[in-house]
Coordinates of C-alpha atoms and ligand atoms in Angstrom, one line a residue:
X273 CA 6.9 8.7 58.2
X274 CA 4.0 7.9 55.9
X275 CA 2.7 4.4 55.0
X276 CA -0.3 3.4 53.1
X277 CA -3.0 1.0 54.2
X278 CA -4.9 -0.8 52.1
X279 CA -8.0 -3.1 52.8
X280 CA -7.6 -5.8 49.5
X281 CA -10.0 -7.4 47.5
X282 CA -12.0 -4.9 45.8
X283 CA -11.8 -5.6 41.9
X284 CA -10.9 -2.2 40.6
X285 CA -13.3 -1.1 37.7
X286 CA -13.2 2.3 36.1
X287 CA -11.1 4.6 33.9
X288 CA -7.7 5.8 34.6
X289 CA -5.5 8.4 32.9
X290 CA -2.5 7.6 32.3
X291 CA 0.4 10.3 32.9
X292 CA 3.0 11.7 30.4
X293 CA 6.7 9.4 31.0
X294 CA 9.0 9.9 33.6
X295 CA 11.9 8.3 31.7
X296 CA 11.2 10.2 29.1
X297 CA 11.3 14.0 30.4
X298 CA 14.1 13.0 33.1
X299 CA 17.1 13.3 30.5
X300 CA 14.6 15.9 28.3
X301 CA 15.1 18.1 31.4
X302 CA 18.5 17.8 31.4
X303 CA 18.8 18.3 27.9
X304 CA 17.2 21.9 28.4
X305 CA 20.4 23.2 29.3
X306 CA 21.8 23.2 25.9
X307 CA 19.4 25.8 24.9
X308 CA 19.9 28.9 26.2
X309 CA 16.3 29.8 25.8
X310 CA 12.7 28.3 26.7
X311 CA 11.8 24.4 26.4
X312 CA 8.3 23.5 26.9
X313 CA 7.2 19.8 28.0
X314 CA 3.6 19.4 28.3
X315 CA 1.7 16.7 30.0
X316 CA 4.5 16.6 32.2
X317 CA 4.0 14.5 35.4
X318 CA 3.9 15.8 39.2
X319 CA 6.2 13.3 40.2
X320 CA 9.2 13.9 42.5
X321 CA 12.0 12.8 40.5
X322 CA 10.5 16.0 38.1
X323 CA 10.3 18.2 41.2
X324 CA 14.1 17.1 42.1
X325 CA 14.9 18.1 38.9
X326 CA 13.3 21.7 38.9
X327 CA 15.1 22.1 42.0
X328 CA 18.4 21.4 40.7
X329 CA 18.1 23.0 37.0
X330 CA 16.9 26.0 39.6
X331 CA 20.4 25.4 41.1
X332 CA 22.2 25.6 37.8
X333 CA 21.0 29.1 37.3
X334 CA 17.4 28.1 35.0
X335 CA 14.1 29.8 35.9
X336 CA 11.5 26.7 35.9
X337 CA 7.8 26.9 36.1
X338 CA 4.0 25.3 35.3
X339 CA 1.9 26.5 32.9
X340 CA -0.8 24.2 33.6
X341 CA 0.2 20.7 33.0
X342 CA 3.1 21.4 30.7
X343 CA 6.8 22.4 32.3
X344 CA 8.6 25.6 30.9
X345 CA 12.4 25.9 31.6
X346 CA 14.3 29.4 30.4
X347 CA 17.9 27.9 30.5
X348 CA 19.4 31.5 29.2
X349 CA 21.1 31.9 32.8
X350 CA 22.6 28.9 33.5
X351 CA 25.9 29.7 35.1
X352 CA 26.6 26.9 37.7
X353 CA 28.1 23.6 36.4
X354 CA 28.0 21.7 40.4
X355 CA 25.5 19.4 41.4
X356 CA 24.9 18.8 44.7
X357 CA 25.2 15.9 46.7
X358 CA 22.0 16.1 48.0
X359 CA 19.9 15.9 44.6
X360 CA 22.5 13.4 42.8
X361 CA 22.3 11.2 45.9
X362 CA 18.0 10.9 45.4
X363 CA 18.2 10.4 41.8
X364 CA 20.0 8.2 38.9
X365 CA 19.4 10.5 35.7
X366 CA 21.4 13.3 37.9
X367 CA 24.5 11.7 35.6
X368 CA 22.2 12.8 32.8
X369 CA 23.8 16.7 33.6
X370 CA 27.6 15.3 33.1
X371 CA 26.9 15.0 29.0
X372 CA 24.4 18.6 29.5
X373 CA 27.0 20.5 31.6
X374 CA 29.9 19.6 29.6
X375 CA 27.6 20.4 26.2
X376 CA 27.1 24.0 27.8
X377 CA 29.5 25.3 30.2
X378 CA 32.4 23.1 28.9
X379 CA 32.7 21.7 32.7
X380 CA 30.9 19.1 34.9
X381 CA 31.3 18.6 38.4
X382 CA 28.9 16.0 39.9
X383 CA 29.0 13.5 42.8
X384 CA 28.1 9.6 41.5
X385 CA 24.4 9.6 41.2
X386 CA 22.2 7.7 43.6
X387 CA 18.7 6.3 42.9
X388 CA 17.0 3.0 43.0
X389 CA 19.3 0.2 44.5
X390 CA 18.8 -2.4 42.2
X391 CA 22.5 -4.1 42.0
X392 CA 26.0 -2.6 40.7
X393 CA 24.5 0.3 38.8
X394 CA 27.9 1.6 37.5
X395 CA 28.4 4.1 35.6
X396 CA 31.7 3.5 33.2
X397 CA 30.0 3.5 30.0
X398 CA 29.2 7.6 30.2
X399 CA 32.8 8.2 31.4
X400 CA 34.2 6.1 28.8
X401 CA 32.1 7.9 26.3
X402 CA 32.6 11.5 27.8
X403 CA 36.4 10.4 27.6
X404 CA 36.2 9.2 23.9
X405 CA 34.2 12.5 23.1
X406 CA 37.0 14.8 24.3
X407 CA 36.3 15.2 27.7
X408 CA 39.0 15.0 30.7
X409 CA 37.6 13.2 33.7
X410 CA 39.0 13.1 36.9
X411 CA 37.8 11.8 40.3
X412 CA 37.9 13.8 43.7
X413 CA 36.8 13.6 46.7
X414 CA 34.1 11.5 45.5
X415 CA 33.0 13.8 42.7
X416 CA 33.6 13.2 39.1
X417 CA 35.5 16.3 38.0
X418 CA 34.9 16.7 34.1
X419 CA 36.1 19.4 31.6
X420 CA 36.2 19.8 28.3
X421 CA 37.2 22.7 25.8
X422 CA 35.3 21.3 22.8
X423 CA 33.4 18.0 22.7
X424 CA 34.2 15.9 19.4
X425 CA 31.8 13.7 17.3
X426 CA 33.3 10.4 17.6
X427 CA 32.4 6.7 17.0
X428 CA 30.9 5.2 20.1
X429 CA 30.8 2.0 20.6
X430 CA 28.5 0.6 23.4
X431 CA 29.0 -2.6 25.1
X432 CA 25.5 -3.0 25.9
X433 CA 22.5 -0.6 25.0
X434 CA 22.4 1.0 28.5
X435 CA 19.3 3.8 28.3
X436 CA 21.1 6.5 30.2
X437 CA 24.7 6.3 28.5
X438 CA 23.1 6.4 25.5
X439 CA 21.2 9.4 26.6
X440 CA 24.2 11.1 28.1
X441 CA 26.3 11.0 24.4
X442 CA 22.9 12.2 22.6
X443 CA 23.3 15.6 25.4
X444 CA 27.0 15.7 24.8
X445 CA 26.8 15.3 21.4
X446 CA 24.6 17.9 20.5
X447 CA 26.2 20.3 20.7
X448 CA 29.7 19.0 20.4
X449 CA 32.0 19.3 16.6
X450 CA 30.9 17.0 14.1
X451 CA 29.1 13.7 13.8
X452 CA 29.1 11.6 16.8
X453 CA 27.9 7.7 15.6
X454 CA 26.5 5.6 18.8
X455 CA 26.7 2.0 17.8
X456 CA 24.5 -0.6 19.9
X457 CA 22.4 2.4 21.5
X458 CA 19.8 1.6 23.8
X459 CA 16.1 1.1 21.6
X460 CA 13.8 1.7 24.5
X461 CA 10.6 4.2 23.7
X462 CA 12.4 6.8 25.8
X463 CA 15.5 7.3 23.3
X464 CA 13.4 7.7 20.3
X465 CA 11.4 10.2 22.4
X466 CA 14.8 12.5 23.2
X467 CA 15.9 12.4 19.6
X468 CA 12.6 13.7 18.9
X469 CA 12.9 16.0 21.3
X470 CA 15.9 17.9 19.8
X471 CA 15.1 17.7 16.5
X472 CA 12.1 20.1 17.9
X473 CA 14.9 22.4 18.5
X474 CA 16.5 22.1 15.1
X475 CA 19.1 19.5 16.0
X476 CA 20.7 17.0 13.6
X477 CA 19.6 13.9 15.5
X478 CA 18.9 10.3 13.0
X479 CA 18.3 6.7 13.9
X480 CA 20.0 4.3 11.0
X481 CA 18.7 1.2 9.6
X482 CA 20.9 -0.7 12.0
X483 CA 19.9 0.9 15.3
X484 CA 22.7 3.6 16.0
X485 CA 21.7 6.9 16.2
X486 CA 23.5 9.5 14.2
X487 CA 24.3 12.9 15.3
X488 CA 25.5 16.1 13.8
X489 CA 26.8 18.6 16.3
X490 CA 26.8 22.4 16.8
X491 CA 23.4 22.9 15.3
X492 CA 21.7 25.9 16.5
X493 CA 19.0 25.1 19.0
X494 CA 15.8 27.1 18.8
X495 CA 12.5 27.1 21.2
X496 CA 10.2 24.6 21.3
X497 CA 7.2 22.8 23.3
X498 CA 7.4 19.3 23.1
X499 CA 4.2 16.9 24.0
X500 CA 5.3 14.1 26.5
X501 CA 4.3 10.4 25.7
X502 CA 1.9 8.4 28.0
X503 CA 4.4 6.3 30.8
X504 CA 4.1 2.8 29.4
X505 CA 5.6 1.4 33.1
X506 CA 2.7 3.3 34.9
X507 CA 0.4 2.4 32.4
X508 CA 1.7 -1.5 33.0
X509 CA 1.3 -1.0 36.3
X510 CA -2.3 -0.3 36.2
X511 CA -3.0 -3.2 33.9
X512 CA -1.5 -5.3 36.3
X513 CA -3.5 -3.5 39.0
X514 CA -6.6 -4.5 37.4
X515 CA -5.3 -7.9 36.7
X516 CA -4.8 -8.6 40.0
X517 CA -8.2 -7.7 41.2
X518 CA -10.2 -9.5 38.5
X519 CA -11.2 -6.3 37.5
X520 CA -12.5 -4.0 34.6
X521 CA -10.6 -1.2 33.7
X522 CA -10.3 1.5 30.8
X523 CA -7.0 3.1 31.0
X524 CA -6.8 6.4 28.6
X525 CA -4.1 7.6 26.7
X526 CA -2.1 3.9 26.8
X527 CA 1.2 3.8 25.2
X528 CA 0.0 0.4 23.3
X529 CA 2.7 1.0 20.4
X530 CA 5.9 0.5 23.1
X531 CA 3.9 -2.1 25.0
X532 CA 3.8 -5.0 22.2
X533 CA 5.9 -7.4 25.2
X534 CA 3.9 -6.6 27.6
X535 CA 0.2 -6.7 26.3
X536 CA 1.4 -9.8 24.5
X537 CA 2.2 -12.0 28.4
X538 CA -1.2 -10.4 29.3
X539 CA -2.9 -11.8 26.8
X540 CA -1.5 -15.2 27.1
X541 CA -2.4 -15.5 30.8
X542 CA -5.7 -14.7 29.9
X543 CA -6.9 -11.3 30.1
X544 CA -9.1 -9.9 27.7
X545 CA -8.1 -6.6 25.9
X546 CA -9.7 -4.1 23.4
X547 CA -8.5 -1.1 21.7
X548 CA -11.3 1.7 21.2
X549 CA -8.9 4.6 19.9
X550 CA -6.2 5.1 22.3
X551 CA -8.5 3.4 25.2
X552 CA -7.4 0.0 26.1
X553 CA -10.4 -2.0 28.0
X554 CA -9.5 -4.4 30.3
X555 CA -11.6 -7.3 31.7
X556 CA -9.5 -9.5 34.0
X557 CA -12.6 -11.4 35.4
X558 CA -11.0 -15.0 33.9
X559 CA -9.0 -17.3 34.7
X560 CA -5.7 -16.9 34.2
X561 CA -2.7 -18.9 33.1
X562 CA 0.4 -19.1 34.9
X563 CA 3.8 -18.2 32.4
X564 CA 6.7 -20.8 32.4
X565 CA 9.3 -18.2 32.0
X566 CA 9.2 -14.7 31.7
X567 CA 12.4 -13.1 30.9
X568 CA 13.0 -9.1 30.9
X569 CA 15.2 -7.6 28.3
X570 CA 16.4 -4.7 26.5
X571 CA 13.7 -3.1 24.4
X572 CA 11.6 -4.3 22.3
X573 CA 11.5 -7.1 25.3
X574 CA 9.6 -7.3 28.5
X575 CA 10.9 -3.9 30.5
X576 CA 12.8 -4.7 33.6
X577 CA 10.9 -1.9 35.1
X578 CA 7.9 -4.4 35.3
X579 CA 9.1 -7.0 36.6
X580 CA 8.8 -6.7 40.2
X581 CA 4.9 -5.8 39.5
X582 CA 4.3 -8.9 37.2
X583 CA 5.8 -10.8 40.0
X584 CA 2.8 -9.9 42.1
X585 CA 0.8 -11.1 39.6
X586 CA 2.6 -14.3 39.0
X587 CA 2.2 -14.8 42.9
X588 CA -1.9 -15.0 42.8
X589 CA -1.7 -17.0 39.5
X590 CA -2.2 -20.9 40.0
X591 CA 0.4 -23.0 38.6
X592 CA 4.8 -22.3 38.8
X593 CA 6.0 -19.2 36.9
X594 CA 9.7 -18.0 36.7
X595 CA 11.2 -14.8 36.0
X596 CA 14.6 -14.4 35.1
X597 CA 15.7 -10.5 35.4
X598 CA 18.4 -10.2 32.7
X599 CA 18.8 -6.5 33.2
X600 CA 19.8 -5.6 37.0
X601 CA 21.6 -8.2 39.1
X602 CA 19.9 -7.2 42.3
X603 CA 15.9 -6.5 41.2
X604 CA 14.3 -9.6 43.3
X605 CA 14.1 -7.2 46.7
X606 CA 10.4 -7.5 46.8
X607 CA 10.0 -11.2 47.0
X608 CA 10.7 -10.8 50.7
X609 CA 7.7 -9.0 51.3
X610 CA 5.6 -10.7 49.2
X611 CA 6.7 -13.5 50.8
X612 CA 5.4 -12.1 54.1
X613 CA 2.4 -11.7 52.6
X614 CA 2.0 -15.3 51.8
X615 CA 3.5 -15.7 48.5
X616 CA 5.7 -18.6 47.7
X617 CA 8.5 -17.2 45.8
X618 CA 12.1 -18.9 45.1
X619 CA 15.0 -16.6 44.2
X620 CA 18.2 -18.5 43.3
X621 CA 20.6 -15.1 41.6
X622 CA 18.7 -14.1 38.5
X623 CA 16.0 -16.0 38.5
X624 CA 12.5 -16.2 40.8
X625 CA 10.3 -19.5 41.1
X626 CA 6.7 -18.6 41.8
X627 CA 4.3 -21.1 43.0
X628 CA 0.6 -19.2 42.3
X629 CA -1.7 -19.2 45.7
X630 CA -5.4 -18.7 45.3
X631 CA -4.8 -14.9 47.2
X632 CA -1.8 -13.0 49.9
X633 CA -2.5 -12.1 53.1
X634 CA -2.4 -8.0 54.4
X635 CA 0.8 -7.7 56.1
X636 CA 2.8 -4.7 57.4
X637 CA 5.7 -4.5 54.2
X638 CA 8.7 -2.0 53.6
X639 CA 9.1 -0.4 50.4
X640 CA 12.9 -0.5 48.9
X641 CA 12.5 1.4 45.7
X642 CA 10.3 2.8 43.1
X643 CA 8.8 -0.3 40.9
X644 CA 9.3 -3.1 44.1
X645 CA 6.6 -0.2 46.2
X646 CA 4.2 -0.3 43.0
X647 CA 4.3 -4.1 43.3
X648 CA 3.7 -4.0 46.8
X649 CA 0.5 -2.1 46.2
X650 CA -1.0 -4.4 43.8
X651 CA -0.4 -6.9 46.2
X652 CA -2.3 -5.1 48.5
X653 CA -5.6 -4.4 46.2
X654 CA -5.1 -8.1 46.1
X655 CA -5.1 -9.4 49.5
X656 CA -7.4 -10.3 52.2
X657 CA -7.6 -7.7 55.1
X658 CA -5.1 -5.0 56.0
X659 CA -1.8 -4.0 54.2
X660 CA 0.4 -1.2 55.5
X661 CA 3.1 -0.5 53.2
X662 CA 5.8 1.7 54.8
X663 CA 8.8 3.6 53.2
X664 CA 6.2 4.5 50.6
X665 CA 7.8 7.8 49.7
X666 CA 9.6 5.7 46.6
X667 CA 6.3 5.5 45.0
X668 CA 6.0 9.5 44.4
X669 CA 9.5 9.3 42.9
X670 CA 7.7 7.7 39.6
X671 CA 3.6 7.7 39.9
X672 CA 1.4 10.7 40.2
X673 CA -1.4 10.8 42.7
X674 CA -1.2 6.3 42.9
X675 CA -3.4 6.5 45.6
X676 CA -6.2 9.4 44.5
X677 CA -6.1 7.0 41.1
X678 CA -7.0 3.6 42.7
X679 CA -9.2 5.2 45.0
X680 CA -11.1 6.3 42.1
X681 CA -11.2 2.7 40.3
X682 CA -12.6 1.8 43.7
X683 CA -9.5 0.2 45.9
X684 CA -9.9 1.1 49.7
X685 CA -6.5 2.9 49.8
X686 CA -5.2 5.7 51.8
X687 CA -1.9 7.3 53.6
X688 CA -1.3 7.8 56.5
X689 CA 1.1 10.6 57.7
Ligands
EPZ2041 C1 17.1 3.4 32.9 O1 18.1 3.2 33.9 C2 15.9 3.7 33.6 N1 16.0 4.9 34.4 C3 15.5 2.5 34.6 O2 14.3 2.8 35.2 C4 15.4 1.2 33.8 O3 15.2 0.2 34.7 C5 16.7 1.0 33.0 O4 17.0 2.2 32.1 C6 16.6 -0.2 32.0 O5 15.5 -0.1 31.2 C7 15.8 6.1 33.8 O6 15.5 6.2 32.6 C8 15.9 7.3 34.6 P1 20.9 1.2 31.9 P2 19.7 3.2 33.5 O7 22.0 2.1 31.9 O8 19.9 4.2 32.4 C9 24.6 -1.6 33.3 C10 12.7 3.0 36.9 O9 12.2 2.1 37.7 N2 25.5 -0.4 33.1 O10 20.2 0.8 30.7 O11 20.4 3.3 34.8 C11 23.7 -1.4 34.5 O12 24.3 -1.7 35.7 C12 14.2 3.0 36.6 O13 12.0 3.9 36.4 C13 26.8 -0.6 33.2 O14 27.3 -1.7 33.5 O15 19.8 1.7 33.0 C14 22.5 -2.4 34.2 O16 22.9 -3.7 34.6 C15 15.0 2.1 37.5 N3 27.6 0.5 33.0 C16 22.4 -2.3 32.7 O17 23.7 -1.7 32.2 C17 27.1 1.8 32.7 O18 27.9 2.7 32.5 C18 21.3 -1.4 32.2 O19 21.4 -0.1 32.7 C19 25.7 1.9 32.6 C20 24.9 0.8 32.8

């Protein structure tokens, strides 16, 4: 199995592109299936949760191919409405196809979907919804049986923004009968980015003054080519990279507009940012201040999907930090390694003491998902001598070409087969 070895304590210093979002396109792919015709997604990334998805829209009957860096999917012969095991089992967003399938073949058969283990994770808010929207569920054998003759606008309340049940009534509602309303939908980048997406095809899709997102079914969908938005948890990820080298970095094509949370923390421990266009130049040479308590939350708040990364950070920062994750119940897995690697690092439930140490130690680590193997990484480029991450195919699932892109800011990175 391949693991990555990293000799630390390099500060990175260069520029760094960063890649279109995989949160984003994830449920956009899913969404092709309405259209019985060709969706274009360009600058999409070369990531593995996109090339599980090719496989399976494949599966569904789609023809899906490159055109450079942008994705085309002809969805005209879709005519399967199973997904497999094997591909729901790698990925969350494979519950994404439940709202799709049912929006275009009328039925959905799908095992529960797998994905990073980060607590609970269930799933009752898109069955509740499907449910309320017309749909008949019914559990066998493990799968979720779903069928539906018509889907119905309706009035869905959630009971908290959850991203991908929010996503999954925007697919069902589409092109369902009437006017679906979702009340307390999910605000993160990512939903604003789908709604966008549709309304490229010529759907009915609205955001209200109060949040909920308004849409008005059965519209005809249309061709389009949609241009992907910049990953603003990658393009954290190599912020904190260069943070945690004392580096000097230039990352292109930042998100900065859906990273107010985020750039803000930065700034208060210290590191100095500038804007030249959409260039954000780091230097992360100072000091920097430790944070009393960092908290994540639903969007517009600190993402969740950062938090094991910032950890690292927190770790090689002098003074006491906390964290207290407020979105998964089970998202502190890292601070095992990183305690092997010399960090001192209380969990107690929800929330993580970190008492800052000048630098880690290279260790031999396990990855145990996607964002908890980025973290692991930075806290390689941090410390002194050897680190040899293993498990590390969880960081293709979300980054494109991590270790070609640090190797290029200068980090002695590579993998080993
Ligand atoms: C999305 O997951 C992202 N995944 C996650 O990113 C991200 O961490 C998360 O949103 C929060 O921002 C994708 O977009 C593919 P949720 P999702 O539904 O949709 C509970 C990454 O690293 N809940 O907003 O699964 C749930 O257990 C990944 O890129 C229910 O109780 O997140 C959690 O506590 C990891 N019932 C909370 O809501 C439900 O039916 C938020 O989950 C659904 C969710």
């Amino acid at each position: 199995m391949e693991y990555v070895e990293i000799r630390g304590g390099k500060p990175l210093a260069g520029r760094v592109e960063i890649q279109g979002s995989k949160n984003a396109v994830l449920p956009m792919l899913a969404g092709c299936i309405l259209h019985a015709g060709i969706s274009r997604i360009s600058h999409c990334p070369r990531i593995r949760d996109v090339f599980d998805t090719m496989e399976l829209l494949e599966i569904l009957g789609c023809q899906v191919w490159w055109e450079g860096d942008c994705l085309a999917v002809d969805a005209s012969g879709v005519k399967s409405w199973q997904i497999p095991i094997q591909i729901a089992s790698r990925m969350r967003s494979s519950i994404l196809f439940l709202g799709a399938l049912l929006g275009r073949m009328g039925r959905a058969s799908l095992p529960y979907p797998g994905g990073c283990v980060l607590g609970a994770r269930p799933v009752d808010m898109h069955l509740q919804a499907m449910e309320q929207m017309g749909a008949r569920l019914e559990e066998k054998e493990g799968r979720i049986e779903a069928e539906a003759g018509a889907l119905f606008g309706r009035e869905i309340t959630l009971r908290f923004p959850s991203v991908g049940a929010t996503e999954n009534v925007i697919l069902a509602a589409v092109r369902g009968k009437g006017v679906t309303v979702i009340r307390n939908a999910a605000r993160e980048p990512e939903i604003e980015e789908l709604c966008r997406f549709f309304r490229e095809k010529g759907a009915d899709i609205s955001c209200l003054t109060d949040g909920s997102i308004r849409i008005l079914g059965g519209r005809e969908l249309k061709d389009s080519r949609h241009e992907l938005t910049a990953d603003r948890i990658v393009a954290g990820t190599y912020l904190l990279a260069a943070a945690v080298t004392g580096g000097r970095v230039t990352l292109g094509r930042m998100p900065g507009q859906h990273m107010a949370a985020v750039l803000r923390i930065l700034q208060q421990m210290g590191i100095y940012m500038e804007w030249q266009g959409a260039d954000l130049r780091l230097d992360c040479r100072a000091k920097r201040k430790n944070i009393e308590l960092l908290e994540t939350e639903p969007y517009p708040g600190f993402p969740t999907d950062l938090q094991s990364p910032m950890m690292t950070l927190l770790a090689v920062t002098e003074g006491e930090s906390r964290i207290r994750e407020n979105i998964f119940d089970a998202r502190f897995k890292t601070a095992a390694q990183l305690q092997k690697m010399g960090a001192r690092i209380q969990v107690r439930g929800r929330e993580a003491r970190i008492q800052g140490v000048p630098r880690l130690k290279g260790s031999w680590v396990e990855a145990q998902e996607l964002r908890g193997a980025a973290a692991l990484f930075l806290a390689g480029l941090n410390a002194d001598g050897i680190t040899q991450i293993r498990n590390c195919q969880y960081i293709h699932r979300g980054y494109e070409n991590i270790c070609g892109n640090l190797r290029s800011l200068g980090a002695d990175i590579r993998a080993v087969e």
